[in-house]
PDB file of C-alpha atoms in Angstrom:
ATOM      1  CA  GLY O 177      -0.190   0.027  -0.238  1.00 41.00           C
ATOM      2  CA  GLU O 178       1.089   3.500   0.019  1.00 55.00           C
ATOM      3  CA  ASP O 179       3.038   5.335   2.608  1.00 76.00           C
ATOM      4  CA  VAL O 180       1.390   6.702   5.319  1.00 86.00           C
ATOM      5  CA  GLU O 181       3.736   8.871   7.948  1.00 88.00           C
ATOM      6  CA  GLN O 182       3.342  10.273  11.020  1.00 91.00           C
ATOM      7  CA  SER O 183       5.591  11.731  13.821  1.00 87.00           C
ATOM      8  CA  LEU O 184       6.181   9.129  16.449  1.00 89.00           C
ATOM      9  CA  PHE O 185       5.683  11.029  19.312  1.00 95.00           C
ATOM     10  CA  LEU O 186       3.789  14.086  20.973  1.00 97.00           C
ATOM     11  CA  SER O 187       3.220  15.234  24.367  1.00 97.00           C
ATOM     12  CA  VAL O 188       1.419  18.451  25.805  1.00 97.00           C
ATOM     13  CA  ARG O 189       0.070  19.442  28.984  1.00 97.00           C
ATOM     14  CA  GLU O 190      -3.471  19.045  30.046  1.00 98.00           C
ATOM     15  CA  GLY O 191      -5.543  21.889  28.633  1.00 98.00           C
ATOM     16  CA  ASP O 192      -3.678  22.491  25.837  1.00 98.00           C
ATOM     17  CA  SER O 193      -4.399  21.833  22.027  1.00 98.00           C
ATOM     18  CA  SER O 194      -2.971  18.715  20.781  1.00 97.00           C
ATOM     19  CA  VAL O 195      -2.216  18.893  17.062  1.00 97.00           C
ATOM     20  CA  ILE O 196      -1.311  15.454  15.274  1.00 98.00           C
ATOM     21  CA  ASN O 197      -0.153  15.571  11.933  1.00 97.00           C
ATOM     22  CA  CYS O 198      -0.066  13.123   8.931  1.00 96.00           C
ATOM     23  CA  THR O 199       1.159  12.779   5.088  1.00 94.00           C
ATOM     24  CA  TYR O 200      -0.228  10.357   2.604  1.00 87.00           C
ATOM     25  CA  THR O 201       0.888   9.824  -0.983  1.00 80.00           C
ATOM     26  CA  ASP O 202      -1.814   8.789  -2.342  1.00 80.00           C
ATOM     27  CA  SER O 203      -3.261  11.812  -4.040  1.00 78.00           C
ATOM     28  CA  SER O 204      -7.046   9.689  -5.266  1.00 82.00           C
ATOM     29  CA  SER O 205      -7.427   8.776  -1.661  1.00 82.00           C
ATOM     30  CA  THR O 206     -10.986   8.704  -1.205  1.00 86.00           C
ATOM     31  CA  TYR O 207     -11.274   9.261   2.866  1.00 90.00           C
ATOM     32  CA  LEU O 208      -8.644  10.051   5.572  1.00 93.00           C
ATOM     33  CA  TYR O 209      -9.376   8.807   9.110  1.00 95.00           C
ATOM     34  CA  TRP O 210      -7.742   8.777  12.458  1.00 97.00           C
ATOM     35  CA  TYR O 211      -8.710   6.089  15.212  1.00 96.00           C
ATOM     36  CA  LYS O 212      -7.307   6.242  18.377  1.00 96.00           C
ATOM     37  CA  GLN O 213      -6.202   3.273  20.207  1.00 95.00           C
ATOM     38  CA  GLU O 214      -5.449   2.996  24.198  1.00 94.00           C
ATOM     39  CA  PRO O 215      -2.704   0.580  25.786  1.00 90.00           C
ATOM     40  CA  GLY O 216      -4.066  -3.001  25.471  1.00 87.00           C
ATOM     41  CA  ALA O 217      -7.425  -1.802  23.712  1.00 89.00           C
ATOM     42  CA  GLY O 218      -8.839  -2.279  20.168  1.00 90.00           C
ATOM     43  CA  LEU O 219      -9.183   0.338  17.434  1.00 92.00           C
ATOM     44  CA  GLN O 220     -11.674   3.120  17.895  1.00 93.00           C
ATOM     45  CA  LEU O 221     -12.930   5.219  14.867  1.00 93.00           C
ATOM     46  CA  LEU O 222     -12.894   9.109  16.005  1.00 96.00           C
ATOM     47  CA  THR O 223     -13.749  10.925  13.337  1.00 96.00           C
ATOM     48  CA  TYR O 224     -13.576  10.723   8.961  1.00 95.00           C
ATOM     49  CA  ILE O 225     -13.094  13.636   6.354  1.00 95.00           C
ATOM     50  CA  PHE O 226     -14.081  12.896   2.852  1.00 93.00           C
ATOM     51  CA  SER O 227     -11.954  13.821   0.250  1.00 90.00           C
ATOM     52  CA  ASN O 228     -13.869  16.401  -1.030  1.00 90.00           C
ATOM     53  CA  MET O 229     -13.996  18.471   2.099  1.00 93.00           C
ATOM     54  CA  ASP O 230     -11.313  20.653   3.423  1.00 95.00           C
ATOM     55  CA  MET O 231     -12.423  20.655   7.086  1.00 97.00           C
ATOM     56  CA  LYS O 232     -14.326  18.392   9.542  1.00 97.00           C
ATOM     57  CA  GLN O 233     -15.480  19.482  13.458  1.00 96.00           C
ATOM     58  CA  ASP O 234     -17.028  16.938  15.827  1.00 94.00           C
ATOM     59  CA  GLN O 235     -17.391  18.296  19.350  1.00 96.00           C
ATOM     60  CA  ARG O 236     -13.391  19.051  20.771  1.00 97.00           C
ATOM     61  CA  LEU O 237     -11.987  17.110  17.302  1.00 97.00           C
ATOM     62  CA  THR O 238     -10.762  18.984  14.073  1.00 98.00           C
ATOM     63  CA  VAL O 239      -9.561  17.646  10.881  1.00 98.00           C
ATOM     64  CA  LEU O 240      -7.845  19.891   8.468  1.00 97.00           C
ATOM     65  CA  LEU O 241      -7.670  18.434   4.518  1.00 96.00           C
ATOM     66  CA  ASN O 242      -4.716  19.471   2.989  1.00 94.00           C
ATOM     67  CA  LYS O 243      -4.979  17.803  -0.404  1.00 91.00           C
ATOM     68  CA  LYS O 244      -2.595  19.497  -2.605  1.00 91.00           C
ATOM     69  CA  ASP O 245       0.284  19.147  -0.210  1.00 92.00           C
ATOM     70  CA  LYS O 246      -1.467  15.359   0.824  1.00 92.00           C
ATOM     71  CA  HIS O 247      -1.644  16.582   4.782  1.00 95.00           C
ATOM     72  CA  LEU O 248      -4.223  15.306   7.734  1.00 96.00           C
ATOM     73  CA  SER O 249      -4.209  16.970  10.242  1.00 97.00           C
ATOM     74  CA  LEU O 250      -6.407  16.289  13.965  1.00 98.00           C
ATOM     75  CA  ARG O 251      -6.410  18.869  16.459  1.00 98.00           C
ATOM     76  CA  ILE O 252      -7.752  18.064  19.777  1.00 98.00           C
ATOM     77  CA  ALA O 253      -9.289  20.702  21.659  1.00 98.00           C
ATOM     78  CA  ASP O 254      -8.626  21.078  26.063  1.00 98.00           C
ATOM     79  CA  THR O 255      -6.570  18.065  25.846  1.00 98.00           C
ATOM     80  CA  GLN O 256      -7.322  15.596  28.898  1.00 97.00           C
ATOM     81  CA  THR O 257      -5.448  12.894  30.182  1.00 96.00           C
ATOM     82  CA  GLY O 258      -8.133  10.510  28.679  1.00 96.00           C
ATOM     83  CA  ASP O 259      -6.425  11.177  25.476  1.00 97.00           C
ATOM     84  CA  SER O 260      -3.468  10.150  26.013  1.00 97.00           C
ATOM     85  CA  ALA O 261      -3.254   7.095  23.494  1.00 97.00           C
ATOM     86  CA  ILE O 262      -1.517   6.113  19.915  1.00 97.00           C
ATOM     87  CA  TYR O 263      -3.018   8.187  16.909  1.00 98.00           C
ATOM     88  CA  PHE O 264      -3.701   6.412  13.649  1.00 97.00           C
ATOM     89  CA  CYS O 265      -4.076   8.481  10.453  1.00 96.00           C
ATOM     90  CA  ALA O 266      -5.891   5.501   7.769  1.00 94.00           C
ATOM     91  CA  GLU O 267      -6.480   6.074   4.166  1.00 91.00           C
ATOM     92  CA  ILE O 268      -8.650   4.104   0.961  1.00 89.00           C
ATOM     93  CA  GLY O 269      -7.543   4.641  -1.717  1.00 80.00           C
ATOM     94  CA  ALA O 270      -8.889   5.078  -5.311  1.00 76.00           C
ATOM     95  CA  GLY O 271      -9.814   1.775  -6.642  1.00 75.00           C
ATOM     96  CA  ASN O 272     -11.276  -0.560  -4.100  1.00 74.00           C
ATOM     97  CA  THR O 273      -8.168  -0.988  -2.095  1.00 83.00           C
ATOM     98  CA  PRO O 274      -8.049  -1.387   1.461  1.00 88.00           C
ATOM     99  CA  LEU O 275      -7.540   0.554   4.706  1.00 91.00           C
ATOM    100  CA  VAL O 276      -3.674   1.210   5.144  1.00 91.00           C
ATOM    101  CA  PHE O 277      -3.083   3.085   8.322  1.00 94.00           C
ATOM    102  CA  GLY O 278       0.124   5.510   9.451  1.00 94.00           C
ATOM    103  CA  LYS O 279       3.066   4.404  11.573  1.00 94.00           C
ATOM    104  CA  GLY O 280       0.999   6.543  15.129  1.00 96.00           C
ATOM    105  CA  THR O 281       1.649   8.958  17.049  1.00 97.00           C
ATOM    106  CA  ARG O 282       1.791   8.489  20.955  1.00 97.00           C
ATOM    107  CA  LEU O 283       0.600  11.647  22.865  1.00 97.00           C
ATOM    108  CA  SER O 284       1.086  11.826  26.277  1.00 97.00           C
ATOM    109  CA  VAL O 285      -0.565  14.189  28.330  1.00 97.00           C
ATOM    110  CA  ILE O 286       0.696  15.664  31.492  1.00 95.00           C
ATOM    111  CA  ALA O 287      -1.353  16.554  34.293  1.00 90.00           C
TER     112      ALA O 287
ATOM    113  CA  ASP T 213     -26.473  -5.897  14.988  1.00 77.00           C
ATOM    114  CA  THR T 214     -23.438  -3.254  14.294  1.00 78.00           C
ATOM    115  CA  GLU T 215     -20.624  -5.422  15.700  1.00 93.00           C
ATOM    116  CA  VAL T 216     -17.516  -7.671  14.560  1.00 96.00           C
ATOM    117  CA  THR T 217     -17.070 -10.364  17.023  1.00 97.00           C
ATOM    118  CA  GLN T 218     -14.376 -11.865  17.517  1.00 97.00           C
ATOM    119  CA  THR T 219     -13.312 -14.962  19.822  1.00 98.00           C
ATOM    120  CA  PRO T 220     -11.155 -15.620  21.806  1.00 98.00           C
ATOM    121  CA  LYS T 221     -10.212 -12.283  23.226  1.00 97.00           C
ATOM    122  CA  HIS T 222      -6.767 -13.835  24.277  1.00 97.00           C
ATOM    123  CA  LEU T 223      -5.082 -17.020  23.249  1.00 98.00           C
ATOM    124  CA  VAL T 224      -1.533 -18.667  24.317  1.00 97.00           C
ATOM    125  CA  MET T 225      -0.626 -21.580  22.397  1.00 96.00           C
ATOM    126  CA  GLY T 226       2.692 -24.102  21.790  1.00 96.00           C
ATOM    127  CA  MET T 227       4.535 -23.913  18.559  1.00 95.00           C
ATOM    128  CA  THR T 228       2.841 -27.122  17.773  1.00 93.00           C
ATOM    129  CA  ASN T 229      -0.361 -26.196  18.130  1.00 94.00           C
ATOM    130  CA  LYS T 230      -3.226 -25.950  16.252  1.00 97.00           C
ATOM    131  CA  LYS T 231      -5.657 -22.841  16.841  1.00 97.00           C
ATOM    132  CA  SER T 232      -8.254 -21.024  14.750  1.00 98.00           C
ATOM    133  CA  LEU T 233      -9.274 -17.156  15.810  1.00 98.00           C
ATOM    134  CA  LYS T 234     -13.348 -16.691  14.176  1.00 98.00           C
ATOM    135  CA  CYS T 235     -14.318 -13.780  13.214  1.00 98.00           C
ATOM    136  CA  GLU T 236     -18.184 -12.984  13.364  1.00 98.00           C
ATOM    137  CA  GLN T 237     -20.693 -10.428  11.470  1.00 97.00           C
ATOM    138  CA  HIS T 238     -24.591  -9.774  10.351  1.00 95.00           C
ATOM    139  CA  MET T 239     -23.933  -6.413   9.169  1.00 95.00           C
ATOM    140  CA  GLY T 240     -24.507  -8.021   5.393  1.00 95.00           C
ATOM    141  CA  HIS T 241     -20.763  -6.604   4.771  1.00 96.00           C
ATOM    142  CA  ARG T 242     -19.500  -8.743   1.818  1.00 95.00           C
ATOM    143  CA  ALA T 243     -15.546  -7.559   2.680  1.00 96.00           C
ATOM    144  CA  MET T 244     -13.516  -9.149   4.961  1.00 97.00           C
ATOM    145  CA  TYR T 245     -10.435  -8.252   6.342  1.00 97.00           C
ATOM    146  CA  TRP T 246      -7.436 -10.290   8.827  1.00 98.00           C
ATOM    147  CA  TYR T 247      -4.788  -7.228  10.102  1.00 97.00           C
ATOM    148  CA  LYS T 248      -2.012  -8.363  12.373  1.00 98.00           C
ATOM    149  CA  GLN T 249      -1.150  -5.729  14.615  1.00 97.00           C
ATOM    150  CA  LYS T 250       2.202  -6.229  16.401  1.00 96.00           C
ATOM    151  CA  ALA T 251       3.127  -3.961  19.855  1.00 92.00           C
ATOM    152  CA  LYS T 252       3.417   0.194  19.355  1.00 88.00           C
ATOM    153  CA  LYS T 253       3.029  -0.369  15.332  1.00 93.00           C
ATOM    154  CA  PRO T 254       0.436   0.027  13.035  1.00 95.00           C
ATOM    155  CA  PRO T 255      -2.550  -2.731  12.492  1.00 96.00           C
ATOM    156  CA  GLU T 256      -0.565  -4.885   8.419  1.00 96.00           C
ATOM    157  CA  LEU T 257      -3.312  -5.913   6.382  1.00 95.00           C
ATOM    158  CA  MET T 258      -2.811  -9.690   6.011  1.00 97.00           C
ATOM    159  CA  PHE T 259      -5.899 -11.172   3.903  1.00 97.00           C
ATOM    160  CA  VAL T 260      -8.951  -9.781   2.162  1.00 96.00           C
ATOM    161  CA  TYR T 261     -12.057 -11.692   1.574  1.00 96.00           C
ATOM    162  CA  SER T 262     -14.471 -10.449  -1.120  1.00 95.00           C
ATOM    163  CA  TYR T 263     -17.758 -12.311  -1.686  1.00 96.00           C
ATOM    164  CA  GLU T 264     -16.217 -15.021   0.587  1.00 96.00           C
ATOM    165  CA  LYS T 265     -13.208 -15.789  -1.979  1.00 96.00           C
ATOM    166  CA  LEU T 266      -9.791 -14.376  -0.834  1.00 95.00           C
ATOM    167  CA  SER T 267      -8.716 -11.315  -2.930  1.00 93.00           C
ATOM    168  CA  ILE T 268      -5.926 -10.618  -1.506  1.00 91.00           C
ATOM    169  CA  ASN T 269      -2.694 -11.940   0.407  1.00 92.00           C
ATOM    170  CA  GLU T 270       0.049  -9.773   1.497  1.00 91.00           C
ATOM    171  CA  SER T 271       2.646 -12.375   1.355  1.00 92.00           C
ATOM    172  CA  VAL T 272       1.733 -14.357   4.480  1.00 96.00           C
ATOM    173  CA  PRO T 273       3.461 -17.125   5.654  1.00 96.00           C
ATOM    174  CA  SER T 274       1.620 -20.492   4.971  1.00 96.00           C
ATOM    175  CA  ARG T 275       1.114 -21.202   8.925  1.00 97.00           C
ATOM    176  CA  PHE T 276      -1.553 -18.855   8.369  1.00 98.00           C
ATOM    177  CA  SER T 277      -4.485 -20.291   6.999  1.00 97.00           C
ATOM    178  CA  PRO T 278      -7.773 -18.042   6.255  1.00 97.00           C
ATOM    179  CA  GLU T 279     -10.987 -19.188   5.445  1.00 97.00           C
ATOM    180  CA  CYS T 280     -14.459 -18.017   4.828  1.00 97.00           C
ATOM    181  CA  PRO T 281     -17.282 -20.459   5.318  1.00 96.00           C
ATOM    182  CA  ASN T 282     -20.054 -17.792   4.420  1.00 95.00           C
ATOM    183  CA  SER T 283     -20.643 -14.403   4.096  1.00 93.00           C
ATOM    184  CA  SER T 284     -20.757 -13.832   8.003  1.00 97.00           C
ATOM    185  CA  LEU T 285     -17.682 -15.413   9.166  1.00 98.00           C
ATOM    186  CA  LEU T 286     -13.833 -15.650   8.603  1.00 98.00           C
ATOM    187  CA  ASN T 287     -11.610 -17.977  10.488  1.00 98.00           C
ATOM    188  CA  LEU T 288      -7.896 -17.535  10.415  1.00 98.00           C
ATOM    189  CA  HIS T 289      -6.547 -21.163  10.802  1.00 98.00           C
ATOM    190  CA  LEU T 290      -2.994 -21.067  12.952  1.00 98.00           C
ATOM    191  CA  HIS T 291      -0.150 -23.905  12.878  1.00 96.00           C
ATOM    192  CA  ALA T 292       3.386 -24.246  13.689  1.00 96.00           C
ATOM    193  CA  LEU T 293       3.158 -20.437  14.581  1.00 96.00           C
ATOM    194  CA  GLN T 294       6.745 -18.920  16.062  1.00 97.00           C
ATOM    195  CA  PRO T 295       6.776 -16.837  18.806  1.00 97.00           C
ATOM    196  CA  GLU T 296       7.777 -13.397  16.641  1.00 96.00           C
ATOM    197  CA  ASP T 297       3.685 -14.188  15.750  1.00 97.00           C
ATOM    198  CA  SER T 298       2.411 -13.013  18.676  1.00 98.00           C
ATOM    199  CA  ALA T 299       0.448 -10.186  17.621  1.00 97.00           C
ATOM    200  CA  LEU T 300      -2.945  -8.625  18.421  1.00 97.00           C
ATOM    201  CA  TYR T 301      -4.901  -9.983  15.085  1.00 98.00           C
ATOM    202  CA  LEU T 302      -7.826  -7.547  14.399  1.00 97.00           C
ATOM    203  CA  CYS T 303     -10.763  -9.026  11.969  1.00 97.00           C
ATOM    204  CA  ALA T 304     -12.582  -6.025   9.864  1.00 96.00           C
ATOM    205  CA  SER T 305     -15.801  -6.015   7.611  1.00 96.00           C
ATOM    206  CA  SER T 306     -16.950  -3.011   4.965  1.00 95.00           C
ATOM    207  CA  GLN T 307     -20.229  -3.323   2.591  1.00 93.00           C
ATOM    208  CA  VAL T 308     -17.508  -4.148  -0.200  1.00 91.00           C
ATOM    209  CA  THR T 309     -13.505  -4.448  -0.363  1.00 88.00           C
ATOM    210  CA  GLY T 310     -12.090  -0.556  -0.421  1.00 83.00           C
ATOM    211  CA  SER T 311     -15.181   1.137   0.885  1.00 88.00           C
ATOM    212  CA  HIS T 312     -15.879   3.564   3.570  1.00 86.00           C
ATOM    213  CA  GLY T 313     -17.044   2.615   7.018  1.00 88.00           C
ATOM    214  CA  TYR T 314     -14.955  -0.272   7.664  1.00 93.00           C
ATOM    215  CA  THR T 315     -15.860  -1.863  11.076  1.00 94.00           C
ATOM    216  CA  PHE T 316     -13.454  -3.423  13.302  1.00 95.00           C
ATOM    217  CA  GLY T 317     -13.560  -6.225  16.300  1.00 96.00           C
ATOM    218  CA  SER T 318     -11.996  -5.805  19.519  1.00 95.00           C
ATOM    219  CA  GLY T 319      -8.967  -8.123  18.188  1.00 96.00           C
ATOM    220  CA  THR T 320      -7.682 -11.255  19.484  1.00 97.00           C
ATOM    221  CA  ARG T 321      -4.365 -10.594  21.923  1.00 97.00           C
ATOM    222  CA  LEU T 322      -2.033 -13.906  20.619  1.00 98.00           C
ATOM    223  CA  THR T 323       1.031 -15.120  22.614  1.00 97.00           C
ATOM    224  CA  VAL T 324       2.731 -18.100  21.086  1.00 97.00           C
ATOM    225  CA  VAL T 325       5.486 -19.408  23.548  1.00 96.00           C
TER     226      VAL T 325
END
């Protein structure tokens, strides 16, 4: 599959905003996703964005998509200790290609 | 029913054992997937079934053998595994291959001793 890149670690203070970034290489991606995985747990779908959108907001979560630069970001407002987890971006390309995950960003929230 | 159910949740097996992982969905999805996730790594695609036929095998060793007996069930048969095969095995389904709206199971955590 296509490579999906993320920075590996992010540390923020409780109450601050977190921004997790992702770059992808498949310009024909149709849907892009953010998943959360807490230690020892399965995958939780947080949010997604369709490729013809620039932005999507869902409560504390804001997703920005820059198709020109193939850049996706997830902003978490008022970050809480319960947000500590690994966050994976993932994409579905055109031509019925299966879901491909980025390497994941470990978010640590400091109280 | 909007879930993917995986059993067992945990499995410990020896290198000479034969075991099977099971996955079930009743959403009418015609694509089902097996992903393998090592600790602190992203899920990696192993197999894709489309309309009960194997459509993608990502060069997975033959000690992993998938089976799709019907449109609701997906099995992964395990034989002669190695300790490095210890991982979280995730099953997922979607309407058709590559369609929006994957549903993931909670996974089977496998330990090979």
